[in-house]
Amino acid sequence: MMKTKLNLPLPLPLYQGIAVDGEHAGEMIEGCALFSIIDGDEEIAIVPPEEEALAVPIRPETLSMYIGKEDMNGKNIFTGYVLKYEGELDGEKLDTEYIMPYWEQSICSFLLHSSQSDLPVDIDKYISECEIIGNIHENPELLKLFPHLHGGKQ
């Protein structure tokens, strides 16, 4: 691991990923993402926000980006998180819906996958009334809530 001190004037996007080795192996690490290619191998590491923190290599498939929103409990929401929505329409309780944020490159925006529809959902419509129940990297069984996504696999 390399020791890195970040002293940058601009805020950086916040990322998460699961550490591959060292004292944090298997843990979800949050911080700034570092992308590198060494001898043709692509590597991604997360640098936690602590001063002079070590860059922690992560499994690339677990990289998740903070979407700039919090759930109903004030917890940061990242791509790949699954949230539960239990809302009402005209005073009548709706069926529980599960949503998962993702980055849509074609429109440079975050959208939501819905458990009840294969159409993307506007992120601002539900997000503040949702509760995080887990993420697909630590709980891959949550993908079963979205059968229209590649047969429940993302």
Short mmCIF file of N, CA, C and O in Angstrom, two decimals, residues 52-132:
data_model
loop_
_atom_site.label_atom_id
_atom_site.label_comp_id
_atom_site.label_asym_id
_atom_site.label_seq_id
_atom_site.Cartn_x
_atom_site.Cartn_y
_atom_site.Cartn_z
N GLU A 52 -3.27 11.59 5.67
CA GLU A 52 -2.20 10.63 5.43
C GLU A 52 -2.70 9.19 5.49
O GLU A 52 -2.02 8.30 5.99
N ALA A 53 -3.88 8.96 4.97
CA ALA A 53 -4.43 7.61 4.92
C ALA A 53 -3.74 6.79 3.83
O ALA A 53 -3.17 7.35 2.88
N LEU A 54 -3.77 5.50 3.97
CA LEU A 54 -3.22 4.60 2.97
C LEU A 54 -4.25 4.35 1.87
O LEU A 54 -5.44 4.24 2.14
N ALA A 55 -3.77 4.25 0.63
CA ALA A 55 -4.63 3.88 -0.48
C ALA A 55 -4.92 2.39 -0.34
O ALA A 55 -4.01 1.58 -0.22
N VAL A 56 -6.19 2.03 -0.32
CA VAL A 56 -6.60 0.64 -0.11
C VAL A 56 -7.12 0.06 -1.43
O VAL A 56 -8.14 0.52 -1.95
N PRO A 57 -6.40 -0.93 -2.01
CA PRO A 57 -6.88 -1.55 -3.25
C PRO A 57 -8.25 -2.20 -3.04
O PRO A 57 -8.50 -2.83 -2.01
N ILE A 58 -9.14 -2.04 -4.04
CA ILE A 58 -10.47 -2.63 -3.94
C ILE A 58 -10.74 -3.55 -5.13
O ILE A 58 -10.05 -3.48 -6.15
N ARG A 59 -11.78 -4.37 -4.99
CA ARG A 59 -12.26 -5.17 -6.13
C ARG A 59 -12.96 -4.21 -7.09
O ARG A 59 -13.95 -3.57 -6.70
N PRO A 60 -12.49 -4.06 -8.32
CA PRO A 60 -13.05 -3.07 -9.25
C PRO A 60 -14.56 -3.20 -9.46
O PRO A 60 -15.26 -2.20 -9.59
N GLU A 61 -15.08 -4.41 -9.46
CA GLU A 61 -16.52 -4.60 -9.69
C GLU A 61 -17.39 -4.09 -8.53
O GLU A 61 -18.61 -3.98 -8.65
N THR A 62 -16.76 -3.73 -7.40
CA THR A 62 -17.51 -3.22 -6.25
C THR A 62 -17.48 -1.70 -6.15
O THR A 62 -18.06 -1.14 -5.22
N LEU A 63 -16.83 -1.03 -7.10
CA LEU A 63 -16.75 0.42 -7.05
C LEU A 63 -18.15 1.03 -7.17
O LEU A 63 -18.90 0.73 -8.08
N SER A 64 -18.49 1.88 -6.21
CA SER A 64 -19.79 2.55 -6.17
C SER A 64 -19.58 4.04 -5.95
O SER A 64 -18.71 4.43 -5.17
N MET A 65 -20.40 4.87 -6.59
CA MET A 65 -20.27 6.32 -6.48
C MET A 65 -21.40 6.89 -5.63
O MET A 65 -22.56 6.49 -5.78
N TYR A 66 -21.06 7.83 -4.76
CA TYR A 66 -22.06 8.55 -3.96
C TYR A 66 -22.91 9.37 -4.91
O TYR A 66 -22.40 10.06 -5.78
N ILE A 67 -24.24 9.31 -4.75
CA ILE A 67 -25.14 9.99 -5.69
C ILE A 67 -25.52 11.40 -5.25
O ILE A 67 -26.31 12.07 -5.90
N GLY A 68 -24.97 11.85 -4.12
CA GLY A 68 -25.27 13.20 -3.65
C GLY A 68 -26.58 13.32 -2.90
O GLY A 68 -27.08 14.41 -2.68
N LYS A 69 -27.14 12.18 -2.49
CA LYS A 69 -28.43 12.16 -1.78
C LYS A 69 -28.31 11.24 -0.56
O LYS A 69 -27.45 10.37 -0.50
N GLU A 70 -29.21 11.46 0.40
CA GLU A 70 -29.28 10.62 1.59
C GLU A 70 -30.65 9.96 1.66
O GLU A 70 -31.62 10.48 1.12
N ASP A 71 -30.71 8.85 2.39
CA ASP A 71 -32.00 8.19 2.59
C ASP A 71 -32.76 8.88 3.72
O ASP A 71 -32.29 9.88 4.29
N MET A 72 -33.91 8.34 4.09
CA MET A 72 -34.75 8.96 5.12
C MET A 72 -34.08 9.02 6.48
O MET A 72 -34.48 9.78 7.35
N ASN A 73 -33.02 8.21 6.69
CA ASN A 73 -32.29 8.20 7.94
C ASN A 73 -31.00 9.03 7.88
O ASN A 73 -30.19 8.98 8.80
N GLY A 74 -30.80 9.74 6.77
CA GLY A 74 -29.62 10.59 6.63
C GLY A 74 -28.36 9.86 6.21
O GLY A 74 -27.27 10.41 6.28
N LYS A 75 -28.47 8.59 5.76
CA LYS A 75 -27.31 7.82 5.33
C LYS A 75 -27.01 8.10 3.85
O LYS A 75 -27.92 8.17 3.03
N ASN A 76 -25.71 8.24 3.52
CA ASN A 76 -25.29 8.46 2.14
C ASN A 76 -25.71 7.28 1.26
O ASN A 76 -25.55 6.12 1.65
N ILE A 77 -26.20 7.61 0.06
CA ILE A 77 -26.62 6.58 -0.90
C ILE A 77 -25.60 6.50 -2.02
O ILE A 77 -25.20 7.52 -2.58
N PHE A 78 -25.19 5.28 -2.35
CA PHE A 78 -24.23 5.01 -3.42
C PHE A 78 -24.89 4.16 -4.50
O PHE A 78 -25.89 3.48 -4.24
N THR A 79 -24.33 4.20 -5.70
CA THR A 79 -24.80 3.30 -6.75
C THR A 79 -24.65 1.87 -6.24
O THR A 79 -23.73 1.56 -5.49
N GLY A 80 -25.57 1.01 -6.64
CA GLY A 80 -25.53 -0.38 -6.18
C GLY A 80 -26.22 -0.60 -4.84
O GLY A 80 -26.33 -1.73 -4.38
N TYR A 81 -26.68 0.46 -4.19
CA TYR A 81 -27.45 0.31 -2.96
C TYR A 81 -28.89 -0.03 -3.32
O TYR A 81 -29.41 0.44 -4.33
N VAL A 82 -29.53 -0.82 -2.49
CA VAL A 82 -30.94 -1.14 -2.67
C VAL A 82 -31.71 -0.45 -1.55
O VAL A 82 -31.34 -0.53 -0.37
N LEU A 83 -32.75 0.27 -1.96
CA LEU A 83 -33.56 1.04 -1.01
C LEU A 83 -35.00 0.56 -1.06
O LEU A 83 -35.49 0.15 -2.11
N LYS A 84 -35.65 0.64 0.09
CA LYS A 84 -37.06 0.25 0.20
C LYS A 84 -37.91 1.50 0.23
O LYS A 84 -37.61 2.46 0.94
N TYR A 85 -39.00 1.49 -0.56
CA TYR A 85 -39.94 2.61 -0.60
C TYR A 85 -41.32 2.09 -0.25
O TYR A 85 -41.81 1.16 -0.89
N GLU A 86 -41.91 2.65 0.78
CA GLU A 86 -43.28 2.30 1.17
C GLU A 86 -44.08 3.60 1.22
O GLU A 86 -44.13 4.26 2.24
N GLY A 87 -44.67 3.94 0.09
CA GLY A 87 -45.37 5.21 -0.01
C GLY A 87 -46.87 5.06 -0.05
O GLY A 87 -47.42 3.97 0.06
N GLU A 88 -47.51 6.20 -0.24
CA GLU A 88 -48.97 6.26 -0.33
C GLU A 88 -49.36 7.08 -1.54
O GLU A 88 -48.62 7.96 -1.98
N LEU A 89 -50.53 6.77 -2.07
CA LEU A 89 -51.11 7.54 -3.16
C LEU A 89 -52.56 7.78 -2.79
O LEU A 89 -53.32 6.84 -2.59
N ASP A 90 -52.94 9.03 -2.68
CA ASP A 90 -54.31 9.40 -2.27
C ASP A 90 -54.71 8.70 -0.97
O ASP A 90 -55.83 8.19 -0.84
N GLY A 91 -53.78 8.64 -0.01
CA GLY A 91 -54.07 8.06 1.30
C GLY A 91 -54.07 6.54 1.34
O GLY A 91 -54.28 5.94 2.38
N GLU A 92 -53.81 5.89 0.20
CA GLU A 92 -53.81 4.42 0.15
C GLU A 92 -52.36 3.93 0.06
O GLU A 92 -51.58 4.40 -0.77
N LYS A 93 -52.02 2.99 0.94
CA LYS A 93 -50.66 2.47 0.98
C LYS A 93 -50.36 1.68 -0.31
O LYS A 93 -51.15 0.85 -0.73
N LEU A 94 -49.21 1.96 -0.89
CA LEU A 94 -48.77 1.26 -2.10
C LEU A 94 -48.01 0.00 -1.73
O LEU A 94 -47.52 -0.14 -0.60
N ASP A 95 -47.87 -0.91 -2.69
CA ASP A 95 -47.03 -2.08 -2.48
C ASP A 95 -45.59 -1.60 -2.26
O ASP A 95 -45.16 -0.59 -2.80
N THR A 96 -44.83 -2.34 -1.45
CA THR A 96 -43.44 -2.00 -1.22
C THR A 96 -42.69 -2.07 -2.54
O THR A 96 -42.84 -3.01 -3.30
N GLU A 97 -41.91 -1.05 -2.79
CA GLU A 97 -41.10 -1.00 -4.01
C GLU A 97 -39.65 -0.91 -3.59
O GLU A 97 -39.30 -0.30 -2.59
N TYR A 98 -38.79 -1.57 -4.36
CA TYR A 98 -37.36 -1.51 -4.12
C TYR A 98 -36.73 -0.78 -5.30
O TYR A 98 -37.12 -0.99 -6.45
N ILE A 99 -35.79 0.10 -5.00
CA ILE A 99 -35.12 0.86 -6.04
C ILE A 99 -33.62 0.79 -5.84
O ILE A 99 -33.13 0.56 -4.74
N MET A 100 -32.89 0.96 -6.95
CA MET A 100 -31.44 0.91 -6.91
C MET A 100 -30.89 1.99 -7.85
O MET A 100 -31.16 1.98 -9.04
N PRO A 101 -30.11 2.95 -7.31
CA PRO A 101 -29.55 4.00 -8.16
C PRO A 101 -28.41 3.49 -9.05
O PRO A 101 -27.68 2.58 -8.68
N TYR A 102 -28.32 4.10 -10.23
CA TYR A 102 -27.22 3.81 -11.14
C TYR A 102 -26.90 5.06 -11.95
O TYR A 102 -27.70 5.98 -12.03
N TRP A 103 -25.70 5.09 -12.52
CA TRP A 103 -25.26 6.21 -13.34
C TRP A 103 -25.61 5.91 -14.79
O TRP A 103 -25.22 4.88 -15.32
N GLU A 104 -26.34 6.83 -15.42
CA GLU A 104 -26.69 6.69 -16.83
C GLU A 104 -25.80 7.63 -17.62
O GLU A 104 -26.03 8.84 -17.66
N GLN A 105 -24.77 7.05 -18.24
CA GLN A 105 -23.76 7.84 -18.94
C GLN A 105 -24.35 8.66 -20.09
O GLN A 105 -23.94 9.78 -20.32
N SER A 106 -25.35 8.11 -20.80
CA SER A 106 -25.88 8.79 -21.98
C SER A 106 -26.51 10.14 -21.66
O SER A 106 -26.57 11.02 -22.52
N ILE A 107 -26.99 10.32 -20.43
CA ILE A 107 -27.57 11.61 -20.04
C ILE A 107 -26.84 12.25 -18.86
O ILE A 107 -27.29 13.24 -18.31
N CYS A 108 -25.70 11.64 -18.49
CA CYS A 108 -24.87 12.15 -17.39
C CYS A 108 -25.69 12.44 -16.15
O CYS A 108 -25.68 13.55 -15.61
N SER A 109 -26.42 11.44 -15.70
CA SER A 109 -27.30 11.62 -14.54
C SER A 109 -27.51 10.29 -13.83
O SER A 109 -27.35 9.22 -14.41
N PHE A 110 -27.87 10.39 -12.55
CA PHE A 110 -28.26 9.21 -11.80
C PHE A 110 -29.74 8.94 -12.04
O PHE A 110 -30.56 9.87 -12.04
N LEU A 111 -30.09 7.67 -12.22
CA LEU A 111 -31.48 7.23 -12.32
C LEU A 111 -31.66 6.08 -11.34
O LEU A 111 -30.72 5.65 -10.69
N LEU A 112 -32.88 5.58 -11.25
CA LEU A 112 -33.19 4.47 -10.35
C LEU A 112 -33.78 3.31 -11.12
O LEU A 112 -34.68 3.49 -11.93
N HIS A 113 -33.27 2.10 -10.84
CA HIS A 113 -33.95 0.89 -11.28
C HIS A 113 -35.08 0.66 -10.28
O HIS A 113 -34.91 0.88 -9.08
N SER A 114 -36.22 0.18 -10.76
CA SER A 114 -37.36 -0.12 -9.89
C SER A 114 -37.62 -1.62 -9.90
O SER A 114 -37.48 -2.27 -10.93
N SER A 115 -38.04 -2.15 -8.76
CA SER A 115 -38.40 -3.57 -8.69
C SER A 115 -39.73 -3.85 -9.39
O SER A 115 -40.05 -4.98 -9.71
N GLN A 116 -40.52 -2.80 -9.64
CA GLN A 116 -41.85 -2.98 -10.22
C GLN A 116 -41.94 -2.62 -11.69
O GLN A 116 -42.98 -2.74 -12.30
N SER A 117 -40.83 -2.14 -12.26
CA SER A 117 -40.89 -1.69 -13.65
C SER A 117 -39.51 -1.79 -14.28
O SER A 117 -38.50 -1.69 -13.59
N ASP A 118 -39.49 -2.01 -15.58
CA ASP A 118 -38.19 -2.02 -16.26
C ASP A 118 -37.84 -0.65 -16.81
O ASP A 118 -36.85 -0.47 -17.49
N LEU A 119 -38.66 0.36 -16.49
CA LEU A 119 -38.38 1.73 -16.91
C LEU A 119 -37.60 2.45 -15.82
O LEU A 119 -37.88 2.27 -14.63
N PRO A 120 -36.62 3.28 -16.18
CA PRO A 120 -35.89 4.03 -15.16
C PRO A 120 -36.81 5.03 -14.46
O PRO A 120 -37.78 5.51 -15.03
N VAL A 121 -36.50 5.31 -13.21
CA VAL A 121 -37.31 6.21 -12.38
C VAL A 121 -36.50 7.46 -12.07
O VAL A 121 -35.29 7.37 -11.80
N ASP A 122 -37.15 8.61 -12.06
CA ASP A 122 -36.50 9.87 -11.69
C ASP A 122 -36.06 9.80 -10.23
O ASP A 122 -36.85 9.48 -9.34
N ILE A 123 -34.81 10.12 -9.98
CA ILE A 123 -34.24 9.96 -8.66
C ILE A 123 -34.87 10.87 -7.60
O ILE A 123 -34.99 10.49 -6.45
N ASP A 124 -35.28 12.06 -7.97
CA ASP A 124 -35.81 12.99 -6.98
C ASP A 124 -37.24 12.67 -6.55
O ASP A 124 -37.72 13.19 -5.55
N LYS A 125 -37.91 11.79 -7.28
CA LYS A 125 -39.31 11.47 -6.97
C LYS A 125 -39.45 10.71 -5.65
O LYS A 125 -40.38 10.93 -4.90
N TYR A 126 -38.53 9.81 -5.35
CA TYR A 126 -38.67 8.91 -4.20
C TYR A 126 -37.59 9.02 -3.14
O TYR A 126 -37.82 8.69 -1.99
N ILE A 127 -36.42 9.39 -3.52
CA ILE A 127 -35.21 9.12 -2.74
C ILE A 127 -35.27 9.52 -1.28
O ILE A 127 -34.81 8.79 -0.42
N SER A 128 -35.84 10.66 -0.94
CA SER A 128 -35.85 11.12 0.45
C SER A 128 -36.81 10.34 1.33
O SER A 128 -36.76 10.44 2.55
N GLU A 129 -37.68 9.53 0.72
CA GLU A 129 -38.63 8.72 1.48
C GLU A 129 -38.23 7.24 1.51
O GLU A 129 -39.00 6.39 1.92
N CYS A 130 -37.01 6.93 1.07
CA CYS A 130 -36.53 5.56 1.00
C CYS A 130 -35.59 5.25 2.15
O CYS A 130 -34.99 6.13 2.75
N GLU A 131 -35.44 3.94 2.40
CA GLU A 131 -34.52 3.48 3.43
C GLU A 131 -33.57 2.45 2.83
O GLU A 131 -34.00 1.52 2.15
N ILE A 132 -32.27 2.61 3.08
CA ILE A 132 -31.26 1.67 2.59
C ILE A 132 -31.46 0.33 3.29
O ILE A 132 -31.56 0.27 4.51
#
